Amino acid sequence: MDKLKNMIKKSKRGLFSVDASFAVIIILTMSLLFYLFAQAISSSMHNLDTRQKTISLIVFSNEIVRKEGAYKTNTETISNIISLPELNSFKTYLSKLNSSAYGFGYVEWKLYDKNNSLIDSYNKTFQDSQHEEVYCINRLVLIHDSNTGQDTEGTIKVCIR
Amino acid sequence: MKKGIVFTLEALITFTFFLVTVVSIYVLIQQKQNTVPLYETVVLNDAYQVLELKYHTDLSVFARTGQVSPELRDYLNYVKETTGHSIFLKFDKFAYSTEGSNCEPLISQKRLLVYFDEGKDTTKDIRLVNYFHKLTIGLCR
């Protein structure tokens, strides 16, 4: 009779206890949440990196297309007018640098006139960064010809990696 | 009695981890925001800068008469070919876009356009002459 009671008791217990089932559900849920958490962090880091690169590219291209000067209290900004001597001066400045202040591995620009003819180009590799994405921006400019004093429309395409 | 205490502690620790995880995710999840389109804003600023430097007279003619000169039209077409964005200009009742009437504004700015308003010169009173005008310039989608 006692043996029979014990058998009935054992059969009622089941394979898992309630605690164990509950713990398994919580562990699975937490694993899922941690996975989502890691995904969210990874996605945010990528978005931040893209945003930072984009802003750095805009600031870098601003260095090419904008000139700001000050004499005593008078300040002047020359924006969206570039000339070949100025670009050559900027090339000389860049050629002396061993690393980019913005952390770029590679910089490049190509200057086109209104007929899409290539007028000037430059590229420099600071460090090997083949695996990274390339970011480019087209800046609308006027190209100043110091000989004729004329400004003609053009575009400078600035790319970084 | 002891079993109950052990279970409560385990449950408490588990739930604490659970809650910390949920709260961390809730805090760190970034709400989708309408960010300013950077490239488009730069294109718009560049375009207006060039227009002001090279096509100021054409802009003031547009603001006065609604007429778009062939040179200005050519340049706006060039901007569209180069950047892929169509530009629209708007001043009071006058409007022009390289997209024609199909332009759905993406971004726009009100820019100061300074010119001598001849229409109000009849008063001969310099205080009533209007030099400053607001021109709306923007990009189509």
Tab-separated table of C-alpha atoms in Angstrom:
chain	number	residue	atom	x	y	z
A	1	MET	CA	0.000	0.000	0.000
A	2	ASP	CA	2.833	2.413	0.915
A	3	LYS	CA	4.623	1.542	-2.291
A	4	LEU	CA	1.530	2.483	-4.276
A	5	LYS	CA	1.220	5.851	-2.471
A	6	ASN	CA	4.866	6.639	-3.208
A	7	MET	CA	4.403	5.810	-6.874
A	8	ILE	CA	1.397	8.141	-7.118
A	9	LYS	CA	3.354	10.918	-5.396
A	10	LYS	CA	6.288	10.482	-7.807
A	11	SER	CA	4.041	10.512	-10.850
A	12	LYS	CA	2.493	13.837	-9.737
A	13	ARG	CA	5.891	15.593	-9.502
A	14	GLY	CA	6.468	15.704	-13.277
A	15	LEU	CA	9.762	16.197	-15.111
A	16	PHE	CA	10.407	19.836	-13.993
A	17	SER	CA	9.423	21.702	-10.921
A	18	VAL	CA	7.557	25.016	-11.207
A	19	ASP	CA	10.652	26.905	-9.967
A	20	ALA	CA	12.852	25.325	-12.613
A	21	SER	CA	10.388	26.085	-15.427
A	22	PHE	CA	10.062	29.644	-14.215
A	23	ALA	CA	13.847	30.032	-14.073
A	24	VAL	CA	14.248	28.652	-17.586
A	25	ILE	CA	11.653	31.114	-18.924
A	26	ILE	CA	13.405	34.026	-17.188
A	27	ILE	CA	16.826	32.940	-18.477
A	28	LEU	CA	15.494	32.677	-22.022
A	29	THR	CA	13.813	36.079	-21.731
A	30	MET	CA	16.979	37.645	-20.344
A	31	SER	CA	19.051	36.097	-23.118
A	32	LEU	CA	16.690	37.630	-25.674
A	33	LEU	CA	16.798	40.998	-23.927
A	34	PHE	CA	20.595	40.946	-23.793
A	35	TYR	CA	20.695	40.072	-27.478
A	36	LEU	CA	18.403	43.040	-28.271
A	37	PHE	CA	20.496	45.199	-25.955
A	38	ALA	CA	23.706	44.271	-27.767
A	39	GLN	CA	22.027	44.861	-31.133
A	40	ALA	CA	20.830	48.315	-30.001
A	41	ILE	CA	24.314	49.266	-28.764
A	42	SER	CA	25.917	48.065	-31.988
A	43	SER	CA	23.385	49.956	-34.117
A	44	SER	CA	23.823	53.128	-32.040
A	45	MET	CA	27.610	52.945	-32.341
A	46	HIS	CA	27.346	52.583	-36.108
A	47	ASN	CA	24.934	55.525	-36.346
A	48	LEU	CA	27.198	57.660	-34.162
A	49	ASP	CA	30.226	56.759	-36.251
A	50	THR	CA	28.385	57.636	-39.472
A	51	ARG	CA	27.174	60.924	-38.007
A	52	GLN	CA	30.650	61.820	-36.781
A	53	LYS	CA	32.244	60.990	-40.143
A	54	THR	CA	29.583	63.035	-41.944
A	55	ILE	CA	30.119	66.062	-39.736
A	56	SER	CA	33.908	65.728	-39.963
A	57	LEU	CA	33.618	65.598	-43.752
A	58	ILE	CA	31.521	68.773	-43.789
A	59	VAL	CA	33.972	70.580	-41.507
A	60	PHE	CA	36.935	69.386	-43.572
A	61	SER	CA	35.290	70.490	-46.824
A	62	ASN	CA	34.552	73.835	-45.147
A	63	GLU	CA	38.297	74.270	-44.666
A	64	ILE	CA	38.624	74.106	-48.433
A	65	VAL	CA	35.695	76.287	-49.466
A	66	ARG	CA	35.637	78.844	-46.644
A	67	LYS	CA	38.267	81.339	-45.608
A	68	GLU	CA	37.887	83.471	-42.529
A	69	GLY	CA	40.203	86.308	-41.724
A	70	ALA	CA	40.382	89.001	-39.088
A	71	TYR	CA	42.227	92.283	-38.866
A	72	LYS	CA	41.761	94.061	-35.532
A	73	THR	CA	37.985	94.070	-35.141
A	74	ASN	CA	37.154	93.628	-38.791
A	75	THR	CA	36.421	90.094	-39.826
A	76	GLU	CA	35.738	88.798	-43.259
A	77	THR	CA	34.505	85.470	-44.502
A	78	ILE	CA	35.083	84.434	-48.052
A	79	SER	CA	32.810	81.539	-48.663
A	80	ASN	CA	32.367	79.260	-51.655
A	81	ILE	CA	35.040	81.004	-53.691
A	82	ILE	CA	38.210	79.021	-54.302
A	83	SER	CA	41.208	79.415	-56.528
A	84	LEU	CA	43.918	77.065	-57.725
A	85	PRO	CA	46.700	78.875	-55.799
A	86	GLU	CA	44.652	78.491	-52.613
A	87	LEU	CA	44.118	74.811	-53.274
A	88	ASN	CA	47.839	74.362	-53.923
A	89	SER	CA	48.557	76.060	-50.620
A	90	PHE	CA	46.179	73.668	-48.864
A	91	LYS	CA	47.879	70.731	-50.599
A	92	THR	CA	51.246	71.888	-49.264
A	93	TYR	CA	49.744	72.106	-45.779
A	94	LEU	CA	48.280	68.603	-46.024
A	95	SER	CA	51.456	67.101	-47.459
A	96	LYS	CA	53.339	68.085	-44.312
A	97	LEU	CA	50.909	66.257	-42.038
A	98	ASN	CA	51.617	62.722	-40.906
A	99	SER	CA	48.129	62.156	-39.618
A	100	SER	CA	44.737	63.709	-40.148
A	101	ALA	CA	43.378	65.914	-37.371
A	102	TYR	CA	39.952	64.390	-38.053
A	103	GLY	CA	41.207	60.818	-37.918
A	104	PHE	CA	40.755	60.232	-41.647
A	105	GLY	CA	42.766	57.488	-43.270
A	106	TYR	CA	42.404	58.951	-46.735
A	107	VAL	CA	41.321	62.275	-48.220
A	108	GLU	CA	40.620	63.190	-51.805
A	109	TRP	CA	39.111	66.041	-53.772
A	110	LYS	CA	38.313	66.670	-57.393
A	111	LEU	CA	37.433	70.067	-58.773
A	112	TYR	CA	35.156	70.235	-61.804
A	113	ASP	CA	34.074	73.241	-63.807
A	114	LYS	CA	30.540	73.838	-65.077
A	115	ASN	CA	31.164	71.590	-68.087
A	116	ASN	CA	32.223	68.741	-65.770
A	117	SER	CA	35.853	68.978	-66.901
A	118	LEU	CA	38.367	68.041	-64.225
A	119	ILE	CA	40.410	71.088	-63.269
A	120	ASP	CA	42.268	69.934	-60.193
A	121	SER	CA	42.563	66.855	-58.012
A	122	TYR	CA	44.408	65.703	-54.927
A	123	ASN	CA	44.569	62.628	-52.735
A	124	LYS	CA	46.567	61.571	-49.738
A	125	THR	CA	46.643	58.392	-47.680
A	126	PHE	CA	47.349	58.875	-43.997
A	127	GLN	CA	46.907	55.267	-42.977
A	128	ASP	CA	45.615	52.065	-44.491
A	129	SER	CA	41.831	52.072	-44.100
A	130	GLN	CA	40.609	50.006	-47.025
A	131	HIS	CA	37.881	48.342	-44.986
A	132	GLU	CA	36.202	51.586	-43.976
A	133	GLU	CA	33.358	53.248	-45.826
A	134	VAL	CA	33.949	56.183	-48.142
A	135	TYR	CA	32.017	59.396	-47.523
A	136	CYS	CA	31.750	62.056	-50.235
A	137	ILE	CA	30.147	65.460	-50.556
A	138	ASN	CA	29.711	67.829	-53.489
A	139	ARG	CA	30.297	71.488	-52.652
A	140	LEU	CA	29.073	74.158	-55.037
A	141	VAL	CA	31.735	76.808	-55.514
A	142	LEU	CA	32.886	79.647	-57.676
A	143	ILE	CA	36.356	79.185	-59.126
A	144	HIS	CA	38.280	82.419	-59.073
A	145	ASP	CA	40.695	83.000	-61.932
A	146	SER	CA	43.327	85.428	-60.635
A	147	ASN	CA	44.494	86.238	-64.188
A	148	THR	CA	41.139	87.386	-65.515
A	149	GLY	CA	39.504	88.190	-62.176
A	150	GLN	CA	36.465	86.180	-63.270
A	151	ASP	CA	34.531	83.741	-61.101
A	152	THR	CA	33.095	80.695	-62.826
A	153	GLU	CA	30.757	78.094	-61.430
A	154	GLY	CA	32.062	74.686	-60.462
A	155	THR	CA	31.852	71.835	-57.999
A	156	ILE	CA	34.423	70.317	-55.719
A	157	LYS	CA	33.854	66.715	-54.710
A	158	VAL	CA	35.483	65.925	-51.385
A	159	CYS	CA	35.805	62.318	-50.230
A	160	ILE	CA	37.210	60.811	-47.039
A	161	ARG	CA	37.681	57.350	-45.619
B	1	MET	CA	11.198	27.563	6.125
B	2	LYS	CA	14.760	27.526	4.840
B	3	LYS	CA	13.619	26.491	1.390
B	4	GLY	CA	11.306	29.486	1.274
B	5	ILE	CA	14.125	31.895	2.146
B	6	VAL	CA	16.430	30.390	-0.475
B	7	PHE	CA	13.714	30.646	-3.101
B	8	THR	CA	12.987	34.303	-2.186
B	9	LEU	CA	16.632	35.310	-2.456
B	10	GLU	CA	17.033	33.557	-5.784
B	11	ALA	CA	13.883	35.116	-7.083
B	12	LEU	CA	14.928	38.524	-5.796
B	13	ILE	CA	18.330	38.321	-7.519
B	14	THR	CA	16.798	37.060	-10.742
B	15	PHE	CA	14.143	39.741	-10.770
B	16	THR	CA	16.737	42.406	-9.964
B	17	PHE	CA	18.789	41.343	-12.994
B	18	PHE	CA	15.643	41.225	-15.040
B	19	LEU	CA	14.564	44.695	-13.964
B	20	VAL	CA	18.057	46.165	-14.463
B	21	THR	CA	18.138	44.756	-17.985
B	22	VAL	CA	14.686	46.076	-18.861
B	23	VAL	CA	15.403	49.525	-17.398
B	24	SER	CA	18.797	49.713	-19.147
B	25	ILE	CA	17.253	48.879	-22.499
B	26	TYR	CA	14.432	51.363	-21.923
B	27	VAL	CA	16.942	54.113	-21.092
B	28	LEU	CA	19.347	53.313	-23.912
B	29	ILE	CA	16.802	52.871	-26.683
B	30	GLN	CA	17.102	55.936	-28.893
B	31	GLN	CA	13.868	57.510	-29.899
B	32	LYS	CA	13.594	58.145	-33.594
B	33	GLN	CA	14.002	61.823	-34.191
B	34	ASN	CA	13.656	63.910	-37.275
B	35	THR	CA	17.312	64.774	-37.694
B	36	VAL	CA	18.383	67.691	-39.827
B	37	PRO	CA	19.484	66.403	-43.222
B	38	LEU	CA	23.100	67.568	-43.123
B	39	TYR	CA	24.148	67.111	-46.733
B	40	GLU	CA	20.982	68.734	-48.035
B	41	THR	CA	21.419	71.717	-45.718
B	42	VAL	CA	25.006	72.155	-46.920
B	43	VAL	CA	23.902	71.949	-50.556
B	44	LEU	CA	21.216	74.565	-49.930
B	45	ASN	CA	23.609	76.916	-48.141
B	46	ASP	CA	26.239	76.511	-50.866
B	47	ALA	CA	23.695	77.085	-53.614
B	48	TYR	CA	22.384	80.279	-52.024
B	49	GLN	CA	25.914	81.537	-51.374
B	50	VAL	CA	26.820	81.096	-55.038
B	51	LEU	CA	23.520	82.643	-56.110
B	52	GLU	CA	24.185	85.675	-53.921
B	53	LEU	CA	27.738	86.052	-55.208
B	54	LYS	CA	27.068	85.526	-58.891
B	55	TYR	CA	23.326	85.899	-59.463
B	56	HIS	CA	22.305	88.611	-57.032
B	57	THR	CA	20.834	90.798	-59.766
B	58	ASP	CA	18.927	87.845	-61.234
B	59	LEU	CA	17.493	87.070	-57.796
B	60	SER	CA	16.341	90.637	-57.253
B	61	VAL	CA	14.744	90.659	-60.716
B	62	PHE	CA	12.924	87.449	-59.784
B	63	ALA	CA	11.762	89.010	-56.512
B	64	ARG	CA	10.468	92.090	-58.323
B	65	THR	CA	8.963	90.582	-61.444
B	66	GLY	CA	8.865	86.803	-61.054
B	67	GLN	CA	11.017	86.423	-64.144
B	68	VAL	CA	13.834	83.884	-64.029
B	69	SER	CA	16.741	84.815	-66.278
B	70	PRO	CA	18.194	82.144	-68.607
B	71	GLU	CA	21.522	82.299	-66.717
B	72	LEU	CA	19.830	81.661	-63.375
B	73	ARG	CA	17.742	78.896	-64.921
B	74	ASP	CA	20.917	77.290	-66.328
B	75	TYR	CA	22.654	77.405	-62.973
B	76	LEU	CA	19.694	75.874	-61.115
B	77	ASN	CA	19.658	73.074	-63.694
B	78	TYR	CA	23.404	72.634	-63.162
B	79	VAL	CA	22.817	72.307	-59.383
B	80	LYS	CA	20.214	69.640	-60.055
B	81	GLU	CA	22.572	67.694	-62.336
B	82	THR	CA	25.488	67.959	-59.925
B	83	THR	CA	23.850	67.346	-56.575
B	84	GLY	CA	20.680	65.532	-57.580
B	85	HIS	CA	18.541	68.087	-55.751
B	86	SER	CA	16.069	70.468	-57.330
B	87	ILE	CA	15.939	73.974	-55.947
B	88	PHE	CA	12.856	76.097	-55.570
B	89	LEU	CA	12.645	79.855	-55.082
B	90	LYS	CA	9.679	81.649	-53.609
B	91	PHE	CA	9.000	85.300	-53.085
B	92	ASP	CA	5.486	86.484	-52.257
B	93	LYS	CA	3.329	85.259	-55.099
B	94	PHE	CA	6.271	84.304	-57.332
B	95	ALA	CA	7.635	80.782	-57.315
B	96	TYR	CA	10.052	78.851	-59.466
B	97	SER	CA	11.441	75.361	-59.355
B	98	THR	CA	13.473	73.177	-61.688
B	99	GLU	CA	10.883	70.501	-60.940
B	100	GLY	CA	8.085	72.716	-62.192
B	101	SER	CA	4.865	72.359	-60.237
B	102	ASN	CA	5.850	68.880	-58.973
B	103	CYS	CA	8.131	70.236	-56.270
B	104	GLU	CA	7.433	68.861	-52.822
B	105	PRO	CA	9.591	70.851	-50.363
B	106	LEU	CA	12.164	68.867	-48.378
B	107	ILE	CA	13.852	71.737	-46.564
B	108	SER	CA	13.645	75.485	-46.956
B	109	GLN	CA	15.198	78.626	-45.531
B	110	LYS	CA	14.239	82.260	-45.470
B	111	ARG	CA	17.246	84.285	-46.617
B	112	LEU	CA	17.758	87.992	-46.549
B	113	LEU	CA	17.861	89.524	-50.002
B	114	VAL	CA	18.940	93.128	-50.077
B	115	TYR	CA	18.003	95.281	-53.028
B	116	PHE	CA	16.551	98.691	-53.701
B	117	ASP	CA	12.824	98.385	-54.116
B	118	GLU	CA	12.112	100.747	-57.020
B	119	GLY	CA	8.356	100.362	-56.678
B	120	LYS	CA	8.330	102.299	-53.424
B	121	ASP	CA	10.710	105.005	-54.564
B	122	THR	CA	7.850	107.257	-55.655
B	123	THR	CA	7.474	108.569	-52.105
B	124	LYS	CA	10.994	110.052	-52.253
B	125	ASP	CA	11.092	109.433	-48.531
B	126	ILE	CA	14.188	107.391	-47.802
B	127	ARG	CA	12.688	106.075	-44.570
B	128	LEU	CA	9.933	104.328	-46.492
B	129	VAL	CA	12.203	102.659	-49.009
B	130	ASN	CA	12.385	98.954	-48.433
B	131	TYR	CA	15.828	97.406	-48.891
B	132	PHE	CA	15.398	94.148	-47.026
B	133	HIS	CA	13.382	91.276	-48.436
B	134	LYS	CA	12.849	87.700	-47.416
B	135	LEU	CA	13.420	85.172	-50.156
B	136	THR	CA	12.509	81.558	-49.527
B	137	ILE	CA	14.874	79.023	-51.014
B	138	GLY	CA	14.610	75.293	-50.581
B	139	LEU	CA	15.155	71.817	-51.945
B	140	CYS	CA	12.526	69.557	-53.435
B	141	ARG	CA	12.233	65.904	-52.388
